Amino acid sequence: KPGLTWAQQEQVRVGHLLVAWTAKAIWALLSVSCYFLLENPLPGWMWVQPEIVEIWKEDGVVLIETVFQQFGAAYIKSTGLLSNLPYVWWLSASADMEAGRVPLRGQMWWQGQYVFRTKVAEPYPPLFGMAVAMVVQISFDGQEDCSNAA
């Protein structure tokens, strides 16, 4: 990739391998009618990878947007949730959270060095984790055991 250091190119290569492995695991879950939830920042390169786009096209699979600010974070950080969980839409972003968005692509000067924007906004707000756990619990009530699917 033009403009990337060797270390950054290696991160991209490993990222592509991780996307391929993740897609394979999701297909295994879908093949036995089990739920999945995949999170990644929006906008982000993962969402345009062919393996992920193919999953997104499946019946019952949605990509929703949520923002960490609605879960108590001091920053907006738009993130995507690709899922077939019945109640995942409970986590979707409020319309009033759109103002002031900065894309989390590229690098920025932070504490004396250039760092990727996603690194600065990487921690999950605790309320987000609790909300995801609630959605997963409610969705899994009554679903067959999928512990051996992947």
mmCIF file of C-alpha atoms in Angstrom:
data_model
loop_
_atom_site.group_PDB
_atom_site.id
_atom_site.type_symbol
_atom_site.label_atom_id
_atom_site.label_comp_id
_atom_site.label_asym_id
_atom_site.label_seq_id
_atom_site.Cartn_x
_atom_site.Cartn_y
_atom_site.Cartn_z
ATOM 1 C CA LYS A 1 0.000 0.000 0.000
ATOM 2 C CA PRO A 2 1.437 3.393 -0.935
ATOM 3 C CA GLY A 3 2.395 5.635 1.938
ATOM 4 C CA LEU A 4 2.439 2.930 4.611
ATOM 5 C CA THR A 5 5.500 1.819 6.500
ATOM 6 C CA TRP A 6 6.442 -1.863 6.515
ATOM 7 C CA ALA A 7 4.946 -2.214 10.016
ATOM 8 C CA GLN A 8 1.697 -0.603 8.887
ATOM 9 C CA GLN A 9 1.571 -2.866 5.811
ATOM 10 C CA GLU A 10 1.996 -5.847 8.114
ATOM 11 C CA GLN A 11 -0.911 -4.614 10.267
ATOM 12 C CA VAL A 12 -3.063 -4.408 7.128
ATOM 13 C CA ARG A 13 -2.036 -7.934 6.076
ATOM 14 C CA VAL A 14 -2.846 -9.370 9.502
ATOM 15 C CA GLY A 15 -6.105 -7.400 9.539
ATOM 16 C CA HIS A 16 -7.163 -9.020 6.267
ATOM 17 C CA LEU A 17 -6.388 -12.462 7.704
ATOM 18 C CA LEU A 18 -8.473 -11.652 10.777
ATOM 19 C CA VAL A 19 -11.397 -10.505 8.613
ATOM 20 C CA ALA A 20 -11.233 -13.771 6.633
ATOM 21 C CA TRP A 21 -11.163 -15.858 9.830
ATOM 22 C CA THR A 22 -14.018 -13.820 11.343
ATOM 23 C CA ALA A 23 -16.156 -14.273 8.235
ATOM 24 C CA LYS A 24 -15.514 -18.030 8.312
ATOM 25 C CA ALA A 25 -16.621 -18.188 11.962
ATOM 26 C CA ILE A 26 -19.773 -16.167 11.215
ATOM 27 C CA TRP A 27 -20.653 -18.460 8.289
ATOM 28 C CA ALA A 28 -20.272 -21.451 10.635
ATOM 29 C CA LEU A 29 -22.710 -19.841 13.076
ATOM 30 C CA LEU A 30 -25.179 -18.939 10.333
ATOM 31 C CA SER A 31 -25.046 -22.476 8.925
ATOM 32 C CA VAL A 32 -26.560 -23.796 12.176
ATOM 33 C CA SER A 33 -28.956 -20.843 12.733
ATOM 34 C CA CYS A 34 -26.973 -19.267 15.558
ATOM 35 C CA TYR A 35 -26.544 -15.589 16.389
ATOM 36 C CA PHE A 36 -23.455 -13.428 15.959
ATOM 37 C CA LEU A 37 -22.445 -9.823 16.605
ATOM 38 C CA LEU A 38 -19.485 -8.113 14.916
ATOM 39 C CA GLU A 39 -18.358 -4.623 15.949
ATOM 40 C CA ASN A 40 -15.987 -2.280 14.128
ATOM 41 C CA PRO A 41 -15.707 1.513 13.761
ATOM 42 C CA LEU A 42 -17.742 3.323 11.101
ATOM 43 C CA PRO A 43 -16.614 4.316 8.629
ATOM 44 C CA GLY A 44 -14.049 1.555 8.383
ATOM 45 C CA TRP A 45 -12.361 -0.549 5.748
ATOM 46 C CA MET A 46 -13.667 -3.799 7.228
ATOM 47 C CA TRP A 47 -17.221 -2.978 6.160
ATOM 48 C CA VAL A 48 -16.250 -2.974 2.466
ATOM 49 C CA GLN A 49 -14.295 -6.237 2.518
ATOM 50 C CA PRO A 50 -16.010 -8.769 0.216
ATOM 51 C CA GLU A 51 -16.246 -11.420 2.955
ATOM 52 C CA ILE A 52 -18.171 -9.041 5.223
ATOM 53 C CA VAL A 53 -20.353 -7.615 2.440
ATOM 54 C CA GLU A 54 -21.495 -11.161 1.554
ATOM 55 C CA ILE A 55 -22.560 -11.786 5.163
ATOM 56 C CA TRP A 56 -24.380 -8.452 5.242
ATOM 57 C CA LYS A 57 -26.484 -9.575 2.249
ATOM 58 C CA GLU A 58 -27.895 -12.563 4.161
ATOM 59 C CA ASP A 59 -31.563 -12.503 5.226
ATOM 60 C CA GLY A 60 -31.909 -11.383 8.820
ATOM 61 C CA VAL A 61 -28.456 -9.768 8.984
ATOM 62 C CA VAL A 62 -28.321 -6.016 9.562
ATOM 63 C CA LEU A 63 -25.623 -3.406 9.930
ATOM 64 C CA ILE A 64 -26.617 -0.771 12.430
ATOM 65 C CA GLU A 65 -24.747 2.288 13.597
ATOM 66 C CA THR A 66 -24.296 3.229 17.207
ATOM 67 C CA VAL A 67 -22.221 5.959 18.842
ATOM 68 C CA PHE A 68 -20.312 5.636 22.089
ATOM 69 C CA GLN A 69 -21.403 9.077 23.268
ATOM 70 C CA GLN A 70 -24.918 7.766 23.905
ATOM 71 C CA PHE A 71 -23.332 5.297 26.352
ATOM 72 C CA GLY A 72 -21.504 7.955 28.367
ATOM 73 C CA ALA A 73 -18.261 8.415 26.394
ATOM 74 C CA ALA A 74 -16.862 11.932 26.024
ATOM 75 C CA TYR A 75 -16.477 11.362 22.267
ATOM 76 C CA ILE A 76 -18.953 10.359 19.567
ATOM 77 C CA LYS A 77 -17.112 7.379 17.957
ATOM 78 C CA SER A 78 -19.483 5.919 15.452
ATOM 79 C CA THR A 79 -19.311 2.138 15.363
ATOM 80 C CA GLY A 80 -21.030 -0.483 13.283
ATOM 81 C CA LEU A 81 -22.673 -3.636 14.570
ATOM 82 C CA LEU A 82 -23.253 -6.405 12.027
ATOM 83 C CA SER A 83 -25.583 -8.954 13.527
ATOM 84 C CA ASN A 84 -28.549 -11.236 13.265
ATOM 85 C CA LEU A 85 -29.540 -10.733 16.915
ATOM 86 C CA PRO A 86 -33.285 -9.977 17.058
ATOM 87 C CA TYR A 87 -32.890 -7.004 19.400
ATOM 88 C CA VAL A 88 -29.623 -5.498 18.102
ATOM 89 C CA TRP A 89 -31.543 -2.441 16.849
ATOM 90 C CA TRP A 90 -31.922 -1.361 20.523
ATOM 91 C CA LEU A 91 -28.275 -0.279 20.297
ATOM 92 C CA SER A 92 -28.722 1.958 17.247
ATOM 93 C CA ALA A 93 -27.609 5.582 17.294
ATOM 94 C CA SER A 94 -29.902 8.420 18.209
ATOM 95 C CA ALA A 95 -30.385 10.951 15.410
ATOM 96 C CA ASP A 96 -29.131 13.828 17.591
ATOM 97 C CA MET A 97 -25.695 12.207 17.989
ATOM 98 C CA GLU A 98 -24.633 12.942 14.405
ATOM 99 C CA ALA A 99 -23.324 16.497 14.846
ATOM 100 C CA GLY A 100 -19.584 16.947 15.189
ATOM 101 C CA ARG A 101 -18.560 13.558 13.811
ATOM 102 C CA VAL A 102 -14.917 13.113 12.825
ATOM 103 C CA PRO A 103 -14.085 10.059 10.688
ATOM 104 C CA LEU A 104 -11.770 7.669 12.529
ATOM 105 C CA ARG A 105 -9.527 7.094 9.538
ATOM 106 C CA GLY A 106 -5.914 8.065 9.264
ATOM 107 C CA GLN A 107 -3.560 9.440 11.875
ATOM 108 C CA MET A 108 -3.542 12.449 14.145
ATOM 109 C CA TRP A 109 -0.998 14.140 16.387
ATOM 110 C CA TRP A 110 -1.649 12.886 19.930
ATOM 111 C CA GLN A 111 0.559 13.271 23.003
ATOM 112 C CA GLY A 112 3.704 14.047 21.002
ATOM 113 C CA GLN A 113 3.363 11.449 18.241
ATOM 114 C CA TYR A 114 1.247 10.431 15.290
ATOM 115 C CA VAL A 115 -1.250 7.710 16.195
ATOM 116 C CA PHE A 116 -4.195 6.183 14.380
ATOM 117 C CA ARG A 117 -7.468 7.921 15.280
ATOM 118 C CA THR A 118 -9.050 4.589 16.190
ATOM 119 C CA LYS A 119 -6.377 4.105 18.895
ATOM 120 C CA VAL A 120 -7.417 7.348 20.596
ATOM 121 C CA ALA A 121 -11.092 6.333 20.712
ATOM 122 C CA GLU A 122 -10.594 2.613 21.312
ATOM 123 C CA PRO A 123 -11.925 1.959 24.876
ATOM 124 C CA TYR A 124 -15.509 0.727 25.170
ATOM 125 C CA PRO A 125 -17.725 2.714 27.531
ATOM 126 C CA PRO A 126 -18.936 0.447 30.366
ATOM 127 C CA LEU A 127 -22.582 1.270 29.607
ATOM 128 C CA PHE A 128 -22.083 0.053 26.035
ATOM 129 C CA GLY A 129 -20.835 -3.296 27.324
ATOM 130 C CA MET A 130 -23.832 -3.606 29.643
ATOM 131 C CA ALA A 131 -26.254 -2.706 26.833
ATOM 132 C CA VAL A 132 -24.701 -5.286 24.489
ATOM 133 C CA ALA A 133 -24.905 -7.921 27.237
ATOM 134 C CA MET A 134 -28.598 -7.135 27.744
ATOM 135 C CA VAL A 135 -29.334 -7.411 23.994
ATOM 136 C CA VAL A 136 -27.442 -10.712 23.787
ATOM 137 C CA GLN A 137 -29.204 -12.149 26.844
ATOM 138 C CA ILE A 138 -32.681 -11.177 25.627
ATOM 139 C CA SER A 139 -31.926 -12.482 22.129
ATOM 140 C CA PHE A 140 -30.546 -15.812 23.379
ATOM 141 C CA ASP A 141 -33.517 -16.545 25.638
ATOM 142 C CA GLY A 142 -35.104 -19.547 24.003
ATOM 143 C CA GLN A 143 -32.475 -20.107 21.287
ATOM 144 C CA GLU A 144 -30.974 -23.549 20.988
ATOM 145 C CA ASP A 145 -27.457 -24.116 22.312
ATOM 146 C CA CYS A 146 -24.882 -22.896 19.771
ATOM 147 C CA SER A 147 -21.774 -23.428 21.887
ATOM 148 C CA ASN A 148 -20.343 -26.024 19.466
ATOM 149 C CA ALA A 149 -21.229 -24.193 16.225
ATOM 150 C CA ALA A 150 -17.889 -22.574 15.422
#
